[in-house]
Structure formats: C-alpha cells, structure tokens
Amino acid sequence: METSANASTGTPSRVEGYFLKENGNWKIPPEQERIKVVTVGNYVLLGQLTALRFLEYVSENPEGVVALPTGKTPEYFIKWMQYYQANWAGEAKDGMLAKVGLGGRDKPRMDGLRFVQLDEFFPIRPDHERSFAYFIRKFYIQGFGLDARRALLIDSFGIPRGLEEAAFPHKNLQEVFASGDIDLDVRVRQPSNGKEALHQKILLRFDEFCENYEGKIRDMGGIGFFLGGIGPDGHVAFNIRGTSHHSITRLDKLNYESQAAASTDLGGIDAVRKKAVITIGLGTITYKRDAIAIIMAAGETKAPIVAAALENPASIQAPASCLQKLPNARFFLTVGSSSRLKARRQAMLAALPAPDPRDLERLVIDGALSDAVPGLHASPSQINAADVPEWRLAAKLSRKSVPELLAGALASVQAKIERGTHIPSDRIYLHTAPHHDDIELAYFPVIHHLVRSEKHQSHFCYLTSGFTAVTNQYLMTRLRQLANLLLNGGLGRKIALADLRNPATAQQEIHGYLKAIAQRNKEAEEYYTACRLSRFVFERRANVSADEAHAFVRSHIAVLEGLEPGQVDPEPIQLMKGWIREWEAELVWAHFGHGRDHVHHLRLKFYTGAIFPDDPDYQRDVVPVLELLEKVRPNIVTVAMDPEGSGPDTHFKVLIAVARALEAYVAKHGDDGLRVYGYRNIWSRYHVSEADTIVPISLNSFAVLDSMFNACFISQRTASFPSHELNGTFSELAQKIWVEQHNDLNKLLGREFFYGSPHPMMRRAYGAIYLKDMTYAEFRAEMEPMYRFLDSKKSLLKLA
C-alpha cells in the first residue's frame, strides 16, 4: 500500500492508509505521478483527512516544527481539528480516531509545537482582519492552543528598531508606504531623494529580517510538517511561477495571477498591487528531507495546475513540483482537483464494472484534441497511423473499434450543436445567478436570441447582494457625486424628489440612463446612477430633507474613508454596494425591454463577507427561492453548476439554495416537464462531453456583450476582482473562453462543418457556449456530489 512514512518512526501513515483503502488505492507508477496522492470525495472529507494526518504527526512529534496555511483553503481542516480536540476521548474509543489508529494515544498537546508563519502582505497591520498574522492568532494559536511564544511570526507593520527617527513623523510602515510606491529595486540603486533613502533603509532592514527568519527555521532543523494550498499559477505560500526551487525567505512582489487570487483579501487588486509580500521560500519548505509536506486542493479549477505539478518533471513553472524531491510529500485532493491526472483517471475507469458513456466520450474527445490526429473526422489511415492512448483505453473498455467510437462521438457533438440552434423560445424562463454578472458571462448571447420572440418570458433572479464586488473607492466616488447633487439642488433636476422617494417610479432612472448611453452622455449616466443611490438614502431615512440626506451621505463617506482595504464592511455600506449591483443588473435587462418586475433581488442572508460563511439556512435562504418559483411557475430554470465548490464559494452555496427550493417545488407540483439548464462561466467550464447543448455565437454577440458589460457594469470596468486568467474585464474573458471552445469544435469536427454549413447561424459562428439541458431527475442526479458534501458537513456539525 502506498502510504507515507512518519518522520519520527519511519512507519507508514495509518491515516493515509485508511483513506487510501476507503477511496481507492490506485497503483500509479511514480513516473506518471511524481508525488503520491490521496483522494477523497469532497472538501469536508479533505479537511478531515488533513486534520487526522496532522494529529498523527503531532502525537509523534509533540515539539515538531509546523507551518499551516491561511485563507479559505484550511476551512474544514480547522473545523475538524476543533472537533477532534473537543471530542478526543469518544472518538479515540470508537470513532474515526480509533479507525485510523490513533485510538490508543493520549490527546496530543499543541503547546509544545513550534509554529512558522508562511507569508504575509507588506505592509499590513497584524490585527487587520485579512492579515495572515491575525488569522494565525485566531485560528491556530487561540483555536488550537499553540504557544504564542513558540510561534515564529512576521510583523510587516512596525518601524524597524533604530529607524524610528529616520521615519518620523511616520508611526508605522503603512504610513511610510501610504501611496503604495513599494519599489523593491531601490534596494540596489542610488536613492534620488530622502523618501527613497528611507525606503531603501527599511527594505534592506527587512532583507536582514528575512535572512534571520530563514536562519531561525534552519536552526530548528527545518519545517517538519508543512501544509499548504496551491494558487492559480501553482504558487505555494507566495512562491509564484518562476520561483527558484532553492529560494529562501525573502521580500518579493506578486505576479498578476497571484494578485488576482488575493484581490478578495484586500478589497480589490489595486490594493494588492500596492503591497509587497514576505514569504518563506521553496528551499525553506524542502530543507528538511524527511519533512511531511502536504498540498491540499479542491475543485476542478485546480485540476490543471495540480496535474502540472504531479505529472511533469520538476520545473520552476510549477512551484509545487519542488516537493517531488521529498519522499514524504503528498497531494491531498478531491475528485474534482484530481480529474486531470491522466493515469489516475484511466485506472479509475478501468476498474469500473461498466464504463459510463460520458466517460467514454470524454476519452475519445480528449484523444481527438491531441496533436496526434486532426480530430473526430480522422480518416482510417490517420487513425491507424496514430498512437492515441485515450482511444486505446476507450476501445478496451467499450469493446468497440476506434472508428466506431469516433463516429459515435462525432454524431454526439453534432447533435449537441443542432440542439443549440433550437433553444425553445416559447417558454417561461427563470434565470438564477449567484452574482449580478454571472448570467451575462455564462450565456448572455442565448438570451439575446430568445428575446426576439414575443412568446418568450424571462425572469432574472439574483440570489445575493454581491456587495463584495464593489470597491470602497467606487462607492465613495458615487456617494460624493450624490452629495454634490444634494448640496446644490441638482438631484431633482430631471426626476422629482417626490418620485425618488416612491419605489414604484424606479424605472425612470433606468430609462434615463439608457438614453444617456444612446447619447454618449457620461454626465447624465452619473446623474441617473446618483438618482438610484438616493433611493437608498430615502428608504433608510424616510421624509428627510435634502440637507439631512446630504448629512447622511457625508457620514457614510466618512465611514468609507476610515475603512482599510479588505476590512468587512458595516451593514449600511454592504447595502449600498448591493444596491449598486442591483442597479447594474436592472440596466442590463432593460436593454431588452424587461422591467424591474422581471428582475428579482433575493439578497440571501448567508452572504456576509465573512471568511468562512455559513451554508444557506432553509427558512432564511431557501424559502425565498421557493416562493419565487411559485410566483413565476417556470418551464425552464437556469442554474450555475458548481457541485464541488470549485469556483467562488458563493456559487456553491447558491446552488444549495436553488437545489433545495427545486426539490420542495417538485415535491408539491411534480416536475411536469420542468427542465434545468446548467451553466458555467468564467470560474469553471464544461468539457465538451459534459455539455449536451452547444450554442454557436457570432461576432455580433461578442460586440453586444462587450458593449452591455461596459455600459451597465460600471463598478466592474476596472476589474477590481478579476480572474487570474486574463488581465482585463470579465466580458473579455468570457469571449476568450467561448472562442477557445469554438476552436476545439473546429478541431473535432473540421472547419467545413461550420463554414460549409447551409445554416447562417453556423457560418457566422466564432464562439460557442456549452450548456447542460436536464430533466429535474437528471439535475437531482447531478447534485449527488453536493448532497454527499452536505451529509459530510451535517455529520461534522452533528458531532460537534
């Protein structure tokens, strides 16, 4: 059995052995997976596996040196640790602790451990809610009972000793670098002024701090137990793509991908760009050769970078691949994050008593997309000349010939595209979305086609307020514009103040804004946006005068001015930001003649901005969705599909709410032909084999999307919370994805399938959108991984 050795005893890990037995101990040759892997079914079980492995280490190394991650990655690791610490006796007697071989041991003490902080923003207050030092003190030192005196932490806020006079009147590093001009190159050049001279002294002093920090870790013998996540570019700690595998603790800058990933921590990517970082190095992590070093990853979005670290030789292009040199390195993965590991996937398929047709189709398509063949339309001679492992395996599993398999996959993909050219327009659609741009970035061109039919009805449901997507700076700009209009009497210039106090007249500013777009009148756009924001003021302060409204607005500008980037917003600020998002979404559908009566804002209460938000509560969060279903009585419901939580956490939680509401709705009314369209967008995407409806998209649709996005989603023009995949707007990224998907179809089917088609929709296509059209029963089956996840979580909460 492939298990790891415990550093202190050299014996295999019984925890890993148990989970390998439970989840499949696939014998993957080391040249195909260069670091050993343990997989589990979902994110909750991933946390349990990791917590048990850590407890196993601590029980054998009570004074060991440990380094643990911060952020969302360790959520369930922390929760399981809290549970086992509180319930050790019972679990050790006849619970999971007994099953994994920890039953005969005393509860490990944590206060003997020596803790090493992995990384930190520079500069940041150590008590800032999003600082890693704050996280460590809250969840590890206080939460686990570690001894703060034995913790090696990073202070990137205080003025270094001896430089207080030089830094005067600045009291801390945040004041020294207030403008965000952290130029690390000043360390090696002649300063041009006093400011640069001070910066140079401070940066060089922190270089010394990093050198000493590294020395202290090595004096302790190195890190004995390392646990980390993996970033979108493969970063471990803040060791970004291109980092030397021999790197040590240092002061450094982040690349774009890591800045984008950290943007939610600090209130937008602009705030992250103003920071440097202190991070331990890859050489620091691998210094102790018998260290237990674990990377944990969940969800399909992590699958490509996981595969790059495991399947290829060690490279600075995949920082986590540095762990290949450690015999006790492990990747703890969910099924989704392991889905790109070819040998593992093939071994799992080979073990099935009967292959799933979708798995076979995926194998055939993956083979057809390789460089070895021209696609599914390959000729017999091309098939015979090519050596395509995926095709060989598919033929073996199905007992069909490769030409048969290719013909079947070809017909299947063509049928999906045919279905996509006939999306039914004489239906009642309920389009649901976690955030206010999710529908638009997933399948906006489809709606563009649907609205041309007078028989078509669409309702748009936004389940959260989406306030975290609006930056403090953007809201402050809008509030200042509103304050000026209130001060000079300009607010009632085009819409009477009495109307702005009346919720029934809110369509006025929508029409006014769209007219301003047509006229290219930016001043009018800002005026009507201020009108919408004023409604918030009048709703919160009924019958106030213009002067009192002005004072109210100024007071909230002062609140914003006092907030640091990344701090959790007070409730009134959250509500204002949510109003901005709702306003933007209403503008989108007004383009197509849909009024506010067809746009529904549910503002589900689980959405709080907390680092570990709760799952939806039935009465609070599911019932509002159910009530909307009863009101609209749709034939088709669209749903953002993320059953393993691979994209933003909110997407998964919204999926829970919608699935539970549909369950109750169908229990009362029956499915009665109800269909569910599953969609994915810029955060995750379908494989061709997973989709069953493929909609061809024209250049005109791209232009409409881009125009709409930049005209309506004003708060998102600067992409403050961007995807790591593209340094641009989300609409640009959506187009990029749709074009890539169309390119795959061109490879699979041949260019003539599109450009030689008699159908004009096919000939003008330069992009493709993938959807999954399901009966309710099929949707319920798709939700099984999510329900298993919830059962796992329910078990944890019940135990706790």
Short mmCIF file of N, CA, C and O in Angstrom, two decimals, residues 66-68 115-120 131-133 136 152-155 213 217 280:
data_model
loop_
_atom_site.label_atom_id
_atom_site.label_comp_id
_atom_site.label_asym_id
_atom_site.label_seq_id
_atom_site.Cartn_x
_atom_site.Cartn_y
_atom_site.Cartn_z
N VAL A 66 5.93 23.17 12.70
CA VAL A 66 4.81 23.06 11.77
C VAL A 66 4.57 24.39 11.07
O VAL A 66 4.81 25.46 11.63
N ALA A 67 4.08 24.33 9.84
CA ALA A 67 3.71 25.51 9.07
C ALA A 67 2.36 25.21 8.42
O ALA A 67 2.24 24.22 7.68
N LEU A 68 1.35 26.03 8.73
CA LEU A 68 -0.01 25.77 8.29
C LEU A 68 -0.53 26.96 7.49
O LEU A 68 -0.11 28.09 7.72
N PHE A 115 5.69 26.94 15.68
CA PHE A 115 4.90 27.31 14.51
C PHE A 115 5.67 28.30 13.65
O PHE A 115 6.28 29.24 14.17
N VAL A 116 5.60 28.12 12.32
CA VAL A 116 6.25 29.01 11.37
C VAL A 116 5.19 29.62 10.45
O VAL A 116 4.44 28.89 9.78
N GLN A 117 5.11 30.95 10.45
CA GLN A 117 4.21 31.64 9.52
C GLN A 117 4.79 31.56 8.12
O GLN A 117 5.97 31.81 7.89
N LEU A 118 3.93 31.24 7.15
CA LEU A 118 4.38 31.04 5.77
C LEU A 118 4.65 32.34 5.03
O LEU A 118 5.63 32.46 4.29
N ASP A 119 3.75 33.32 5.19
CA ASP A 119 3.83 34.51 4.36
C ASP A 119 3.00 35.63 4.96
O ASP A 119 2.25 35.41 5.92
N GLU A 120 3.13 36.83 4.40
CA GLU A 120 2.38 37.97 4.86
C GLU A 120 2.46 39.09 3.85
O GLU A 120 3.43 39.21 3.10
N SER A 131 -5.11 40.06 7.58
CA SER A 131 -3.67 39.76 7.69
C SER A 131 -3.52 38.30 8.08
O SER A 131 -4.35 37.73 8.81
N PHE A 132 -2.46 37.68 7.62
CA PHE A 132 -2.25 36.28 7.93
C PHE A 132 -1.86 36.10 9.40
O PHE A 132 -2.16 35.07 10.01
N ALA A 133 -1.19 37.09 9.97
CA ALA A 133 -0.85 37.03 11.40
C ALA A 133 -2.12 36.99 12.25
O ALA A 133 -2.19 36.26 13.24
N ILE A 136 -3.63 33.53 12.02
CA ILE A 136 -2.86 32.55 12.80
C ILE A 136 -3.18 32.68 14.29
O ILE A 136 -3.39 31.68 14.99
N LEU A 152 6.86 31.57 15.30
CA LEU A 152 7.71 32.47 14.51
C LEU A 152 6.78 33.22 13.56
O LEU A 152 6.32 32.68 12.56
N LEU A 153 6.49 34.49 13.89
CA LEU A 153 5.53 35.28 13.14
C LEU A 153 6.21 36.44 12.42
O LEU A 153 7.34 36.81 12.75
N ILE A 154 5.49 36.99 11.46
CA ILE A 154 6.02 38.07 10.62
C ILE A 154 5.29 39.36 10.95
O ILE A 154 4.06 39.42 10.85
N ASP A 155 6.04 40.37 11.36
CA ASP A 155 5.48 41.71 11.60
C ASP A 155 5.92 42.61 10.45
O ASP A 155 7.08 42.98 10.35
N TYR A 213 15.08 35.21 9.68
CA TYR A 213 13.90 34.33 9.77
C TYR A 213 14.24 32.96 9.19
O TYR A 213 13.93 31.92 9.79
N ILE A 217 14.51 29.17 11.18
CA ILE A 217 13.84 27.93 10.74
C ILE A 217 14.85 26.81 10.61
O ILE A 217 14.63 25.68 11.06
N ILE A 280 8.24 32.61 2.94
CA ILE A 280 9.30 31.62 3.01
C ILE A 280 9.51 31.08 1.60
O ILE A 280 8.64 31.21 0.73
#
